[in-house]
PDB file of C-alpha atoms in Angstrom:
ATOM      1  CA  UNK A   1       0.000   0.000   0.000  1.00 82.00           C
ATOM      2  CA  UNK A   2       1.118   3.538  -0.654  1.00 90.00           C
ATOM      3  CA  UNK A   3       1.552   6.087   2.105  1.00 92.00           C
ATOM      4  CA  UNK A   4      -1.610   7.940   1.043  1.00 93.00           C
ATOM      5  CA  UNK A   5      -3.693   4.749   0.921  1.00 94.00           C
ATOM      6  CA  UNK A   6      -2.435   3.723   4.389  1.00 95.00           C
ATOM      7  CA  UNK A   7      -3.318   7.137   5.816  1.00 95.00           C
ATOM      8  CA  UNK A   8      -6.733   6.957   4.142  1.00 95.00           C
ATOM      9  CA  UNK A   9      -7.297   3.462   5.543  1.00 96.00           C
ATOM     10  CA  UNK A  10      -6.250   4.726   8.986  1.00 96.00           C
ATOM     11  CA  UNK A  11      -8.654   7.693   8.946  1.00 96.00           C
ATOM     12  CA  UNK A  12     -11.585   5.768   7.453  1.00 97.00           C
ATOM     13  CA  UNK A  13     -11.095   3.003  10.047  1.00 97.00           C
ATOM     14  CA  UNK A  14     -11.130   5.499  12.911  1.00 97.00           C
ATOM     15  CA  UNK A  15     -14.292   7.156  11.589  1.00 98.00           C
ATOM     16  CA  UNK A  16     -15.984   3.772  11.071  1.00 98.00           C
ATOM     17  CA  UNK A  17     -15.144   2.535  14.582  1.00 98.00           C
ATOM     18  CA  UNK A  18     -16.273   5.819  16.180  1.00 98.00           C
ATOM     19  CA  UNK A  19     -19.579   5.715  14.274  1.00 98.00           C
ATOM     20  CA  UNK A  20     -20.042   2.033  15.187  1.00 97.00           C
ATOM     21  CA  UNK A  21     -19.341   2.690  18.873  1.00 97.00           C
ATOM     22  CA  UNK A  22     -21.627   5.722  19.183  1.00 96.00           C
ATOM     23  CA  UNK A  23     -24.446   4.098  17.207  1.00 96.00           C
ATOM     24  CA  UNK A  24     -24.437   0.799  19.105  1.00 94.00           C
ATOM     25  CA  UNK A  25     -23.870   2.454  22.479  1.00 94.00           C
ATOM     26  CA  UNK A  26     -27.035   4.461  21.896  1.00 93.00           C
ATOM     27  CA  UNK A  27     -28.905   1.286  20.926  1.00 92.00           C
ATOM     28  CA  UNK A  28     -27.629  -0.446  24.076  1.00 91.00           C
ATOM     29  CA  UNK A  29     -28.754   2.478  26.227  1.00 89.00           C
ATOM     30  CA  UNK A  30     -32.235   2.221  24.687  1.00 87.00           C
ATOM     31  CA  UNK A  31     -32.319  -1.512  25.474  1.00 85.00           C
ATOM     32  CA  UNK A  32     -31.236  -1.218  29.123  1.00 80.00           C
ATOM     33  CA  UNK A  33     -34.800  -1.222  30.447  1.00 78.00           C
ATOM     34  CA  UNK A  34     -36.165  -3.916  28.129  1.00 77.00           C
ATOM     35  CA  UNK A  35     -33.328  -6.451  27.993  1.00 76.00           C
ATOM     36  CA  UNK A  36     -34.229  -9.662  29.822  1.00 76.00           C
ATOM     37  CA  UNK A  37     -31.658 -10.973  32.272  1.00 78.00           C
ATOM     38  CA  UNK A  38     -29.610 -14.027  31.383  1.00 82.00           C
ATOM     39  CA  UNK A  39     -26.738 -16.012  32.927  1.00 85.00           C
ATOM     40  CA  UNK A  40     -24.070 -14.415  30.713  1.00 88.00           C
ATOM     41  CA  UNK A  41     -24.637 -10.653  30.947  1.00 86.00           C
ATOM     42  CA  UNK A  42     -27.114  -7.942  31.834  1.00 88.00           C
ATOM     43  CA  UNK A  43     -27.562  -4.500  30.386  1.00 88.00           C
ATOM     44  CA  UNK A  44     -27.537  -1.969  33.202  1.00 88.00           C
ATOM     45  CA  UNK A  45     -26.699   1.726  33.238  1.00 89.00           C
ATOM     46  CA  UNK A  46     -23.775   2.989  35.282  1.00 88.00           C
ATOM     47  CA  UNK A  47     -22.394   6.532  35.174  1.00 90.00           C
ATOM     48  CA  UNK A  48     -18.629   6.085  35.397  1.00 90.00           C
ATOM     49  CA  UNK A  49     -16.911   9.354  36.284  1.00 87.00           C
ATOM     50  CA  UNK A  50     -13.514   7.664  36.441  1.00 83.00           C
ATOM     51  CA  UNK A  51     -11.314   5.578  34.184  1.00 81.00           C
ATOM     52  CA  UNK A  52     -10.879   1.786  34.162  1.00 74.00           C
ATOM     53  CA  UNK A  53     -12.204   0.195  37.374  1.00 66.00           C
ATOM     54  CA  UNK A  54     -13.392   3.721  38.354  1.00 69.00           C
ATOM     55  CA  UNK A  55      -9.870   4.909  39.175  1.00 72.00           C
ATOM     56  CA  UNK A  56      -9.402   8.687  39.125  1.00 76.00           C
ATOM     57  CA  UNK A  57     -13.085   9.127  39.864  1.00 77.00           C
ATOM     58  CA  UNK A  58     -14.372  12.676  39.320  1.00 75.00           C
ATOM     59  CA  UNK A  59     -11.185  13.695  37.456  1.00 83.00           C
ATOM     60  CA  UNK A  60     -13.034  14.706  34.290  1.00 87.00           C
ATOM     61  CA  UNK A  61     -10.640  17.447  33.100  1.00 94.00           C
ATOM     62  CA  UNK A  62      -7.567  15.284  33.680  1.00 94.00           C
ATOM     63  CA  UNK A  63      -9.107  12.264  31.912  1.00 95.00           C
ATOM     64  CA  UNK A  64     -10.235  14.369  28.935  1.00 96.00           C
ATOM     65  CA  UNK A  65      -6.785  16.002  28.676  1.00 96.00           C
ATOM     66  CA  UNK A  66      -4.992  12.670  29.002  1.00 96.00           C
ATOM     67  CA  UNK A  67      -7.263  11.088  26.360  1.00 97.00           C
ATOM     68  CA  UNK A  68      -6.717  13.969  23.929  1.00 98.00           C
ATOM     69  CA  UNK A  69      -2.945  13.781  24.439  1.00 98.00           C
ATOM     70  CA  UNK A  70      -2.958   9.991  23.969  1.00 97.00           C
ATOM     71  CA  UNK A  71      -5.003  10.252  20.752  1.00 98.00           C
ATOM     72  CA  UNK A  72      -2.776  12.998  19.358  1.00 97.00           C
ATOM     73  CA  UNK A  73       0.387  11.056  20.253  1.00 97.00           C
ATOM     74  CA  UNK A  74      -0.890   7.862  18.599  1.00 96.00           C
ATOM     75  CA  UNK A  75      -1.965   9.688  15.431  1.00 96.00           C
ATOM     76  CA  UNK A  76       1.320  11.593  15.092  1.00 96.00           C
ATOM     77  CA  UNK A  77       3.388   8.469  15.792  1.00 95.00           C
ATOM     78  CA  UNK A  78       1.496   6.285  13.334  1.00 95.00           C
ATOM     79  CA  UNK A  79       1.480   8.856  10.532  1.00 93.00           C
ATOM     80  CA  UNK A  80       5.210   9.462  11.080  1.00 94.00           C
ATOM     81  CA  UNK A  81       5.869   5.691  10.806  1.00 93.00           C
ATOM     82  CA  UNK A  82       3.079   4.829   8.364  1.00 94.00           C
ATOM     83  CA  UNK A  83       5.458   3.433   5.726  1.00 93.00           C
ATOM     84  CA  UNK A  84       6.663   0.698   8.103  1.00 92.00           C
ATOM     85  CA  UNK A  85       3.255   0.013   9.664  1.00 93.00           C
ATOM     86  CA  UNK A  86       1.376  -3.059   8.539  1.00 93.00           C
ATOM     87  CA  UNK A  87      -2.304  -2.872   7.654  1.00 94.00           C
ATOM     88  CA  UNK A  88      -2.875  -5.083  10.682  1.00 94.00           C
ATOM     89  CA  UNK A  89      -1.124  -2.589  13.003  1.00 95.00           C
ATOM     90  CA  UNK A  90      -3.041   0.314  11.454  1.00 97.00           C
ATOM     91  CA  UNK A  91      -6.337  -1.515  12.034  1.00 97.00           C
ATOM     92  CA  UNK A  92      -5.662  -2.144  15.724  1.00 98.00           C
ATOM     93  CA  UNK A  93      -4.319   1.374  16.300  1.00 97.00           C
ATOM     94  CA  UNK A  94      -7.480   2.780  14.691  1.00 98.00           C
ATOM     95  CA  UNK A  95      -9.609   0.663  17.016  1.00 98.00           C
ATOM     96  CA  UNK A  96      -7.633   1.877  20.043  1.00 98.00           C
ATOM     97  CA  UNK A  97      -7.937   5.535  19.031  1.00 98.00           C
ATOM     98  CA  UNK A  98     -11.682   5.155  18.426  1.00 98.00           C
ATOM     99  CA  UNK A  99     -12.193   3.558  21.849  1.00 98.00           C
ATOM    100  CA  UNK A 100     -10.270   6.290  23.637  1.00 98.00           C
ATOM    101  CA  UNK A 101     -12.033   8.972  21.575  1.00 98.00           C
ATOM    102  CA  UNK A 102     -15.525   7.645  22.324  1.00 97.00           C
ATOM    103  CA  UNK A 103     -14.892   7.482  26.068  1.00 97.00           C
ATOM    104  CA  UNK A 104     -13.503  11.035  25.877  1.00 97.00           C
ATOM    105  CA  UNK A 105     -16.535  12.144  23.854  1.00 97.00           C
ATOM    106  CA  UNK A 106     -18.910  10.761  26.496  1.00 96.00           C
ATOM    107  CA  UNK A 107     -16.979  12.512  29.283  1.00 96.00           C
ATOM    108  CA  UNK A 108     -17.337  15.792  27.397  1.00 96.00           C
ATOM    109  CA  UNK A 109     -20.963  15.285  26.282  1.00 96.00           C
ATOM    110  CA  UNK A 110     -22.422  13.720  29.446  1.00 95.00           C
ATOM    111  CA  UNK A 111     -19.869  14.374  32.179  1.00 94.00           C
ATOM    112  CA  UNK A 112     -19.343  10.625  32.593  1.00 94.00           C
ATOM    113  CA  UNK A 113     -18.842   7.457  30.566  1.00 94.00           C
ATOM    114  CA  UNK A 114     -21.920   5.299  30.008  1.00 94.00           C
ATOM    115  CA  UNK A 115     -21.126   1.737  31.062  1.00 92.00           C
ATOM    116  CA  UNK A 116     -23.768  -0.917  30.456  1.00 89.00           C
ATOM    117  CA  UNK A 117     -22.395  -4.470  30.034  1.00 90.00           C
ATOM    118  CA  UNK A 118     -22.424  -6.412  33.306  1.00 90.00           C
ATOM    119  CA  UNK A 119     -21.008  -9.922  33.229  1.00 92.00           C
ATOM    120  CA  UNK A 120     -23.010 -12.261  35.451  1.00 89.00           C
ATOM    121  CA  UNK A 121     -20.659 -15.239  35.530  1.00 89.00           C
ATOM    122  CA  UNK A 122     -17.726 -13.369  37.152  1.00 89.00           C
ATOM    123  CA  UNK A 123     -17.288 -10.383  39.444  1.00 86.00           C
ATOM    124  CA  UNK A 124     -16.089  -7.780  36.936  1.00 87.00           C
ATOM    125  CA  UNK A 125     -16.689  -4.033  36.543  1.00 88.00           C
ATOM    126  CA  UNK A 126     -19.453  -2.851  34.220  1.00 89.00           C
ATOM    127  CA  UNK A 127     -18.022  -1.756  30.837  1.00 93.00           C
ATOM    128  CA  UNK A 128     -18.970  -0.418  27.411  1.00 94.00           C
ATOM    129  CA  UNK A 129     -18.122  -0.860  23.733  1.00 96.00           C
ATOM    130  CA  UNK A 130     -15.232   1.617  23.921  1.00 97.00           C
ATOM    131  CA  UNK A 131     -13.677  -0.424  26.729  1.00 95.00           C
ATOM    132  CA  UNK A 132     -13.918  -3.533  24.562  1.00 96.00           C
ATOM    133  CA  UNK A 133     -12.220  -1.679  21.687  1.00 97.00           C
ATOM    134  CA  UNK A 134      -9.435  -0.450  23.973  1.00 97.00           C
ATOM    135  CA  UNK A 135      -8.728  -3.794  25.635  1.00 96.00           C
ATOM    136  CA  UNK A 136      -8.799  -5.903  22.481  1.00 98.00           C
ATOM    137  CA  UNK A 137      -6.635  -3.439  20.550  1.00 98.00           C
ATOM    138  CA  UNK A 138      -4.059  -3.135  23.346  1.00 97.00           C
ATOM    139  CA  UNK A 139      -3.699  -6.925  23.473  1.00 98.00           C
ATOM    140  CA  UNK A 140      -3.367  -7.068  19.667  1.00 97.00           C
ATOM    141  CA  UNK A 141      -0.781  -4.254  19.600  1.00 96.00           C
ATOM    142  CA  UNK A 142       1.262  -5.926  22.352  1.00 97.00           C
ATOM    143  CA  UNK A 143       1.206  -9.179  20.352  1.00 96.00           C
ATOM    144  CA  UNK A 144       2.325  -7.274  17.220  1.00 95.00           C
ATOM    145  CA  UNK A 145       5.193  -5.618  19.118  1.00 93.00           C
ATOM    146  CA  UNK A 146       6.346  -8.901  20.671  1.00 95.00           C
ATOM    147  CA  UNK A 147       6.100 -10.726  17.332  1.00 93.00           C
ATOM    148  CA  UNK A 148       8.067  -7.985  15.554  1.00 89.00           C
ATOM    149  CA  UNK A 149      10.725  -8.034  18.261  1.00 91.00           C
ATOM    150  CA  UNK A 150      11.077 -11.831  18.022  1.00 89.00           C
ATOM    151  CA  UNK A 151      11.328 -11.625  14.217  1.00 86.00           C
ATOM    152  CA  UNK A 152      13.925  -8.829  14.425  1.00 84.00           C
ATOM    153  CA  UNK A 153      16.059 -10.836  16.866  1.00 84.00           C
ATOM    154  CA  UNK A 154      15.889 -13.909  14.638  1.00 80.00           C
ATOM    155  CA  UNK A 155      16.852 -11.856  11.593  1.00 76.00           C
ATOM    156  CA  UNK A 156      19.729 -10.099  13.371  1.00 72.00           C
ATOM    157  CA  UNK A 157      21.031 -13.346  14.845  1.00 68.00           C
ATOM    158  CA  UNK A 158      21.828 -14.714  11.369  1.00 62.00           C
ATOM    159  CA  UNK A 159      23.649 -11.624  10.104  1.00 57.00           C
TER     160      UNK A 159
END
């Protein structure tokens, strides 16, 4: 892929994931009252004024600032290194940025993050679609980094 096509893919992916998250979060919020309970998960509404596991509760300005800085840093870094980035890495970075952006958007728009998925089979904090995006993408990016490091060490060992 060319540099322009990678940047286009990156931006379109971010926009798609943001639209997906906002759209389905709104649908989930509309279903909170009508969703029947089941053994796997419930839809409930929690106003989370903190970050993961409610840490930094009521630190709205700090969390918004930190999110904006993280998004800007990821965008600048990826665009600067776009030539070396795989489509796979671009995809997961886009998902991560969208998740952080949507949580930031909710903090700005509502003053809190709307959490609504409650797992019934384990004791785990209530979470939302953005949290899923963030966690899955971080795991994928860590796997990409570890895999690249292993491949680089193998390549350099034979030189």
